[in-house]
Amino acid sequence: MANIRGKAYALNVITPMKSWKSGILRTVFNIIKLKVLQQDLHNLSFIHFARWTIIPKHGFPHFSEQPSRESLAYDYLLFESNFNGSWNEYVDAFNDVLWFKLNLVWFWSEQYPGAVPLTPFKNYIVHNQIYNDYYYMAYPGHTVNDVKNALQVSRKFQHLKQACEQNDASFEQAFQSFLIDVQNHIGESGGQGPEMT
Amino acid sequence: MSNTYGKFYGYTGVFPIIRDDKLEVSHAVELRKVLSELNAGGGSIFSRTGLVHGARMFVLDDVVYNGHPTKEEHLDYEYLILSLTFDGALDEMAQRLNQYGGEELALIFGHCYGFANRDTSKDGMLKFLQQGQVTTSFLYVEADGDLKETLRALWAKRVVGEMLEKAQGASTAQKRALVKEAADKIESATLPLPGDFQLGEVL
């Protein structure tokens, strides 16, 4: 299935929205763009990347060869996420931690039932989900935490490398500090990962 | 506009698929077949650009009706949705796609309006991508490494892990030698192709 590539799952959800509500939603996005408000997303640490895109009813791209233009009543909100784990785990965790922000964003979509209780929310996602036909990940065998750990180890190792030029006592101290810093970040990663459902 | 998040660009493209009622098999069906058979691993179209962290494509046949009192409506066209998260700016991406896209570009976008008649100059691909672009409203990227740094770091993590294992009980001189050896191993490694599963097997 093209929704899964190694340890990553790609979710797409597209929902209709009245045009006048799009302006409000853009304001919401401008607020949650503040990185200080993204801490809960960082803490979840299983989303490689995610995006929301408002496609205005008159904003579907038009090429000159097309005989006609789209004529729609609604704007459409496209949500795309790349995460580690299964669909159920993701929606459960997303809902549990980010229910308020989910409501802030999806509240403007037609027939959105709210993030709580969970069952109507899941039904809404299922109803509006579009499956992928193609999915590519540059590091499919690695989770978000694998990548973050690797970057941390690699950057700290640069400092240890520089310490090789120091005297024995300073190098030994640098080595011990490095060991303490990275010992919880060097677990092996790679491979296809467990089979997801 | 939120097409960017730090050093990353989030491109969202919505390309209308050619409608031709005379065809026995529609362009949308043909395109789905192409996408399902397209290489999604190392050496694939997005791997070759050397910039893309993640890419997805899907055919949007129609919009979803959510029940009364929502008004039921339908798209006039089917659309190819293309989402890319990559390092840098769109012009660089367009240039790489033009340079390394190969025959896959025509296999994919040949089913969409505007590709066959696009400007074939070096800016043609950029114009095509811009014409099909819808501004990303909100983009989020978790890790902060560019693709090259990320792939090298994933390899470095493995090398450092092995080095620390060997360094247990070693003297300071031995540790220093092990660190230098690991640094050489990391720097001299030929990085795997983006999109490959294993790091060690291809190095």
Coordinates of C-alpha atoms in Angstrom, one line a residue:
Chain A
M1 CA 0.0 0.0 0.0
A2 CA 1.4 3.4 -1.0
N3 CA 0.4 4.9 2.4
I4 CA 3.3 3.1 4.0
R5 CA 7.0 3.3 3.3
G6 CA 9.2 1.5 5.8
K7 CA 8.5 3.0 9.2
A8 CA 6.4 6.0 7.9
Y9 CA 2.7 6.3 7.1
A10 CA 1.4 9.1 4.9
L11 CA -2.1 10.4 5.7
N12 CA -4.2 12.7 3.5
V13 CA -7.5 14.1 4.6
I14 CA -9.5 16.6 2.5
T15 CA -12.6 18.4 3.9
P16 CA -15.0 21.0 2.6
M17 CA -15.2 24.4 4.3
K18 CA -17.3 27.5 3.7
S19 CA -15.2 30.3 2.0
W20 CA -15.8 32.9 4.7
K21 CA -14.3 30.5 7.3
S22 CA -11.0 30.2 5.4
G23 CA -10.0 33.7 6.5
I24 CA -10.5 32.7 10.2
L25 CA -8.5 29.5 9.7
R26 CA -5.7 31.4 8.1
T27 CA -5.5 33.6 11.2
V28 CA -5.4 30.4 13.3
F29 CA -2.5 29.1 11.2
N30 CA -0.7 32.4 11.7
I31 CA -1.0 32.0 15.5
I32 CA 0.1 28.3 15.6
K33 CA 3.0 29.1 13.4
L34 CA 4.7 30.5 16.5
K35 CA 7.2 27.9 17.4
V36 CA 6.5 28.3 21.1
L37 CA 3.1 26.9 20.4
Q38 CA 4.5 23.8 18.6
Q39 CA 6.1 22.3 21.7
D40 CA 3.4 19.6 22.0
L41 CA 4.0 18.6 18.4
H42 CA 7.7 18.3 19.2
N43 CA 7.0 16.3 22.3
L44 CA 5.0 13.8 20.3
S45 CA 8.1 13.2 18.2
F46 CA 6.6 10.9 15.7
I47 CA 5.7 13.3 12.9
H48 CA 8.4 13.7 10.3
F49 CA 6.6 16.6 8.6
A50 CA 3.0 17.7 8.3
R51 CA 1.1 20.4 6.4
W52 CA -2.3 22.0 6.0
T53 CA -3.3 23.6 2.7
I54 CA -6.4 25.6 2.0
I55 CA -7.5 25.2 -1.6
P56 CA -9.9 28.1 -2.3
K57 CA -13.0 27.3 -4.4
H58 CA -11.6 29.6 -7.1
G59 CA -8.0 28.6 -6.4
F60 CA -7.8 25.2 -8.2
P61 CA -5.0 25.7 -10.7
H62 CA -6.1 26.3 -14.3
F63 CA -4.1 25.7 -17.4
S64 CA -4.9 27.4 -20.7
E65 CA -5.6 24.0 -22.4
Q66 CA -8.4 23.3 -20.1
P67 CA -11.8 23.8 -21.7
S68 CA -13.4 25.1 -18.4
R69 CA -12.7 26.2 -14.9
E70 CA -13.8 24.5 -11.7
S71 CA -17.0 25.9 -10.2
L72 CA -17.3 25.0 -6.6
A73 CA -19.3 26.1 -3.6
Y74 CA -16.7 25.2 -0.9
D75 CA -13.0 25.8 -0.2
Y76 CA -11.2 22.6 0.6
L77 CA -8.8 22.0 3.5
L78 CA -6.1 19.4 2.7
F79 CA -4.2 17.9 5.6
E80 CA -1.1 15.7 5.0
S81 CA 1.0 14.1 7.6
N82 CA 4.1 11.7 7.6
F83 CA 4.3 9.8 10.9
N84 CA 5.8 6.7 12.5
G85 CA 3.5 3.9 13.6
S86 CA 0.1 2.8 12.6
W87 CA -2.9 4.9 11.6
N88 CA -4.8 4.0 14.8
E89 CA -1.8 4.8 17.1
Y90 CA -1.4 8.1 15.3
V91 CA -5.0 9.2 15.4
D92 CA -5.3 8.2 19.1
A93 CA -2.1 10.0 20.1
F94 CA -2.9 13.0 17.9
N95 CA -6.3 13.3 19.4
D96 CA -5.2 12.8 23.0
V97 CA -2.5 15.4 22.9
L98 CA -3.6 17.9 20.3
W99 CA -7.4 17.8 20.6
F100 CA -7.6 21.5 21.2
K101 CA -5.5 22.4 18.2
L102 CA -7.3 19.9 16.0
N103 CA -10.6 21.5 17.0
L104 CA -9.2 25.0 16.2
V105 CA -8.2 23.8 12.7
W106 CA -11.0 21.4 11.7
F107 CA -13.8 23.2 13.5
W108 CA -14.4 25.2 10.3
S109 CA -14.8 22.2 8.1
E110 CA -18.3 21.0 7.3
Q111 CA -19.8 18.3 9.6
Y112 CA -16.7 18.1 11.8
P113 CA -17.8 16.3 14.9
G114 CA -15.1 17.6 17.2
A115 CA -12.0 15.7 18.4
V116 CA -13.7 14.3 21.5
P117 CA -15.2 11.7 21.7
L118 CA -12.8 9.7 19.6
T119 CA -15.2 7.5 17.6
P120 CA -17.0 10.2 15.6
F121 CA -13.6 11.9 15.0
K122 CA -12.1 8.7 13.7
N123 CA -15.1 8.1 11.5
Y124 CA -14.7 11.6 10.1
I125 CA -11.0 11.0 9.2
V126 CA -11.8 7.7 7.6
H127 CA -14.7 9.2 5.6
N128 CA -12.5 12.0 4.2
Q129 CA -9.2 10.2 3.8
I130 CA -7.7 9.8 0.3
Y131 CA -5.1 7.1 -0.2
N132 CA -1.8 7.7 -1.8
D133 CA -0.8 6.4 -5.2
Y134 CA 2.9 7.0 -4.5
Y135 CA 4.9 7.6 -1.4
Y136 CA 8.6 8.3 -1.1
M137 CA 10.7 8.8 2.0
A138 CA 14.4 9.6 1.9
Y139 CA 15.2 7.6 5.0
P140 CA 12.3 5.1 5.2
G141 CA 14.0 2.8 7.7
H142 CA 14.4 5.5 10.4
T143 CA 11.9 7.1 12.7
V144 CA 11.8 10.7 13.7
N145 CA 13.6 9.9 16.9
D146 CA 16.2 7.9 15.0
V147 CA 16.9 11.0 12.9
K148 CA 16.9 13.4 15.8
N149 CA 19.2 11.1 17.8
A150 CA 21.6 10.7 14.8
L151 CA 21.8 14.5 14.3
Q152 CA 22.6 15.0 18.0
V153 CA 25.2 12.3 18.1
S154 CA 26.8 13.5 14.8
R155 CA 27.0 17.1 16.0
K156 CA 28.4 16.3 19.4
F157 CA 30.9 13.9 17.8
Q158 CA 32.4 16.9 15.9
H159 CA 33.3 18.4 19.2
L160 CA 34.9 15.2 20.4
K161 CA 36.9 15.0 17.2
Q162 CA 38.3 18.5 17.9
A163 CA 39.2 17.4 21.4
C164 CA 41.6 14.8 20.0
E165 CA 44.1 17.7 19.6
Q166 CA 44.0 18.4 23.4
N167 CA 46.1 16.9 26.1
D168 CA 45.2 13.6 27.7
A169 CA 43.3 15.0 30.7
S170 CA 41.2 17.3 28.5
F171 CA 40.5 14.6 25.9
E172 CA 39.5 12.1 28.6
Q173 CA 37.1 14.6 30.1
A174 CA 35.6 15.4 26.7
F175 CA 35.3 11.7 26.0
Q176 CA 33.4 11.1 29.2
S177 CA 31.1 14.1 28.6
F178 CA 30.4 12.8 25.1
L179 CA 29.6 9.3 26.4
I180 CA 27.2 10.7 29.0
D181 CA 25.5 13.0 26.3
V182 CA 25.0 10.4 23.6
Q183 CA 24.6 7.1 25.5
N184 CA 20.8 7.2 25.2
H185 CA 20.9 8.2 21.5
I186 CA 23.0 5.5 19.8
G187 CA 20.5 2.7 19.5
E188 CA 20.6 0.9 16.2
S189 CA 18.1 1.9 13.5
G190 CA 17.3 1.1 9.9
G191 CA 15.5 -1.7 8.2
Q192 CA 11.9 -2.1 7.2
G193 CA 10.4 -1.8 10.6
P194 CA 7.5 -3.8 11.9
E195 CA 4.6 -4.5 9.7
M196 CA 1.9 -1.8 10.1
T197 CA -1.8 -2.2 9.8
Chain B
M1 CA 2.7 32.3 3.1
S2 CA 3.9 29.1 4.7
N3 CA 5.6 27.3 1.9
T4 CA 8.7 27.3 4.1
Y5 CA 9.7 26.1 7.5
G6 CA 13.2 27.2 8.4
K7 CA 15.5 25.7 5.7
F8 CA 12.7 23.5 4.3
Y9 CA 10.2 24.1 1.5
G10 CA 6.8 22.5 1.4
Y11 CA 5.5 22.4 -2.1
T12 CA 1.9 21.5 -2.8
G13 CA 0.9 21.0 -6.4
V14 CA -2.6 20.5 -7.8
F15 CA -2.4 19.5 -11.4
P16 CA -5.6 19.0 -13.5
I17 CA -5.5 15.6 -15.3
I18 CA -6.4 15.7 -19.0
R19 CA -10.0 14.9 -19.7
D20 CA -10.6 13.1 -23.0
D21 CA -13.9 11.3 -23.4
K22 CA -12.7 9.6 -26.5
L23 CA -10.1 7.5 -24.8
E24 CA -10.9 3.9 -23.8
V25 CA -8.7 4.2 -20.7
S26 CA -8.8 7.6 -19.0
H27 CA -5.6 9.6 -18.2
A28 CA -6.4 9.3 -14.5
V29 CA -6.5 5.5 -14.7
E30 CA -3.2 5.4 -16.7
L31 CA -1.6 7.8 -14.3
R32 CA -2.6 5.7 -11.3
K33 CA -0.9 2.7 -13.0
V34 CA 2.2 4.7 -13.6
L35 CA 2.4 5.9 -10.0
S36 CA 1.8 2.4 -8.6
E37 CA 4.7 1.1 -10.6
L38 CA 7.1 4.0 -10.1
N39 CA 10.3 3.3 -8.1
A40 CA 9.9 4.8 -4.6
G41 CA 13.4 3.8 -3.3
G42 CA 17.0 4.8 -3.9
G43 CA 17.6 6.1 -7.4
S44 CA 14.0 7.1 -7.9
I45 CA 13.0 10.4 -9.4
F46 CA 12.9 12.2 -6.0
S47 CA 16.0 10.4 -4.7
R48 CA 18.0 11.7 -7.7
T49 CA 17.3 15.3 -6.9
G50 CA 19.3 14.9 -3.7
L51 CA 17.0 17.4 -1.9
V52 CA 13.7 15.7 -1.2
H53 CA 13.0 14.4 2.3
G54 CA 9.5 13.2 1.5
A55 CA 7.2 13.1 -1.5
R56 CA 3.7 11.8 -2.2
M57 CA 1.4 11.8 -5.1
F58 CA -2.3 10.8 -5.4
V59 CA -5.1 11.2 -7.8
L60 CA -8.0 13.2 -6.4
D61 CA -11.0 11.8 -8.3
D62 CA -13.6 13.9 -6.6
V63 CA -14.3 15.7 -3.4
V64 CA -16.0 13.9 -0.6
Y65 CA -19.7 14.6 0.3
N66 CA -20.2 14.8 4.1
G67 CA -24.0 14.5 4.2
H68 CA -26.9 16.8 4.8
P69 CA -26.9 19.9 5.2
T70 CA -23.7 20.1 3.2
K71 CA -24.2 20.9 -0.4
E72 CA -23.1 18.0 -2.7
E73 CA -20.7 19.0 -5.4
H74 CA -18.3 17.4 -7.8
L75 CA -15.0 18.3 -9.4
D76 CA -15.0 19.0 -13.2
Y77 CA -11.5 17.5 -13.4
E78 CA -9.5 14.9 -11.7
Y79 CA -6.3 16.2 -10.1
L80 CA -2.8 14.9 -9.4
I81 CA -1.8 16.1 -6.0
L82 CA 1.9 16.4 -5.5
S83 CA 3.5 17.2 -2.2
L84 CA 7.2 17.6 -1.6
T85 CA 9.2 18.5 1.5
F86 CA 12.7 19.4 0.5
D87 CA 15.8 21.5 1.2
G88 CA 16.1 25.0 -0.3
A89 CA 13.9 26.8 -2.7
L90 CA 11.5 25.9 -5.5
D91 CA 13.7 27.1 -8.3
E92 CA 16.5 24.8 -7.3
M93 CA 14.0 21.9 -7.0
A94 CA 12.7 22.7 -10.5
Q95 CA 16.2 22.7 -11.9
R96 CA 17.0 19.4 -10.3
L97 CA 13.8 17.8 -11.5
N98 CA 14.5 19.1 -15.0
Q99 CA 18.0 17.7 -14.8
Y100 CA 17.4 14.4 -13.1
G101 CA 13.7 13.8 -13.7
G102 CA 14.4 11.6 -16.7
E103 CA 11.5 9.8 -18.5
E104 CA 9.5 9.6 -15.3
L105 CA 8.7 13.3 -15.6
A106 CA 6.8 12.8 -18.8
L107 CA 5.3 9.5 -17.6
I108 CA 3.7 11.4 -14.7
F109 CA 3.0 14.9 -15.8
G110 CA 2.3 13.9 -19.4
H111 CA -1.2 13.0 -18.1
C112 CA -1.7 16.6 -16.9
Y113 CA -2.6 19.8 -18.7
G114 CA 0.2 22.1 -19.3
F115 CA 3.1 19.7 -19.3
A116 CA 3.4 18.8 -23.0
N117 CA 3.1 22.5 -24.1
R118 CA 5.3 23.8 -21.3
D119 CA 8.2 26.2 -22.0
T120 CA 11.2 23.9 -22.6
S121 CA 13.7 26.5 -21.5
K122 CA 15.5 26.0 -18.2
D123 CA 12.8 27.9 -16.4
G124 CA 10.0 25.9 -18.0
M125 CA 9.8 23.3 -15.2
L126 CA 9.7 26.1 -12.6
K127 CA 6.9 27.9 -14.4
F128 CA 5.0 24.6 -14.7
L129 CA 5.4 23.9 -11.0
Q130 CA 4.4 27.4 -10.1
Q131 CA 1.3 27.2 -12.3
G132 CA 0.1 24.1 -10.5
Q133 CA 1.1 25.4 -7.0
V134 CA -1.3 26.1 -4.2
T135 CA 0.2 27.9 -1.2
T136 CA 0.8 25.7 1.7
S137 CA -1.1 27.2 4.7
F138 CA 0.9 25.6 7.5
L139 CA 4.1 23.5 7.3
Y140 CA 5.7 21.6 10.1
V141 CA 9.0 19.8 10.0
E142 CA 10.3 18.0 13.1
A143 CA 14.1 17.4 12.6
D144 CA 16.3 20.3 11.5
G145 CA 19.0 18.6 9.4
D146 CA 19.2 19.0 5.6
L147 CA 19.2 15.8 3.6
K148 CA 22.9 15.4 3.2
E149 CA 23.5 16.0 6.9
T150 CA 20.8 13.7 7.9
L151 CA 22.0 10.8 5.8
R152 CA 25.6 11.3 7.1
A153 CA 24.4 11.6 10.7
L154 CA 22.5 8.3 10.4
W155 CA 25.7 6.6 9.3
A156 CA 27.7 8.5 12.0
K157 CA 25.4 7.2 14.7
R158 CA 26.1 3.6 13.7
V159 CA 29.9 4.2 13.5
V160 CA 29.9 6.1 16.9
G161 CA 28.0 3.2 18.5
E162 CA 30.6 0.7 17.3
M163 CA 33.4 3.0 18.4
L164 CA 32.0 3.4 22.0
E165 CA 31.6 -0.4 22.3
K166 CA 35.3 -0.9 21.4
A167 CA 36.4 2.0 23.7
Q168 CA 35.1 0.2 26.8
G169 CA 38.1 -0.4 29.1
A170 CA 40.5 1.2 26.6
S171 CA 43.3 3.6 27.5
T172 CA 43.2 7.3 26.7
A173 CA 45.6 6.8 23.7
Q174 CA 43.4 3.9 22.4
K175 CA 40.3 6.0 22.8
R176 CA 41.9 8.9 20.9
A177 CA 42.9 6.5 18.1
L178 CA 39.4 5.0 18.0
V179 CA 37.8 8.5 17.7
K180 CA 40.1 9.4 14.8
E181 CA 39.4 6.1 13.1
A182 CA 35.6 6.7 13.5
A183 CA 35.9 10.3 12.2
D184 CA 37.8 9.0 9.1
K185 CA 35.2 6.3 8.6
I186 CA 32.4 8.8 8.7
E187 CA 34.0 11.4 6.5
S188 CA 35.2 8.9 3.8
A189 CA 31.9 7.0 3.6
T190 CA 30.0 7.1 0.3
L191 CA 26.5 8.0 1.4
P192 CA 23.7 5.7 0.5
L193 CA 21.2 7.0 -2.1
P194 CA 18.3 8.8 -0.4
G195 CA 15.3 6.4 -0.3
D196 CA 17.3 3.3 0.5
F197 CA 16.4 1.3 3.6
Q198 CA 19.7 0.2 4.8
L199 CA 22.8 2.3 5.5
G200 CA 25.4 -0.3 6.1
E201 CA 24.7 -2.6 3.2
V202 CA 25.3 0.0 0.5
L203 CA 28.4 1.7 2.0

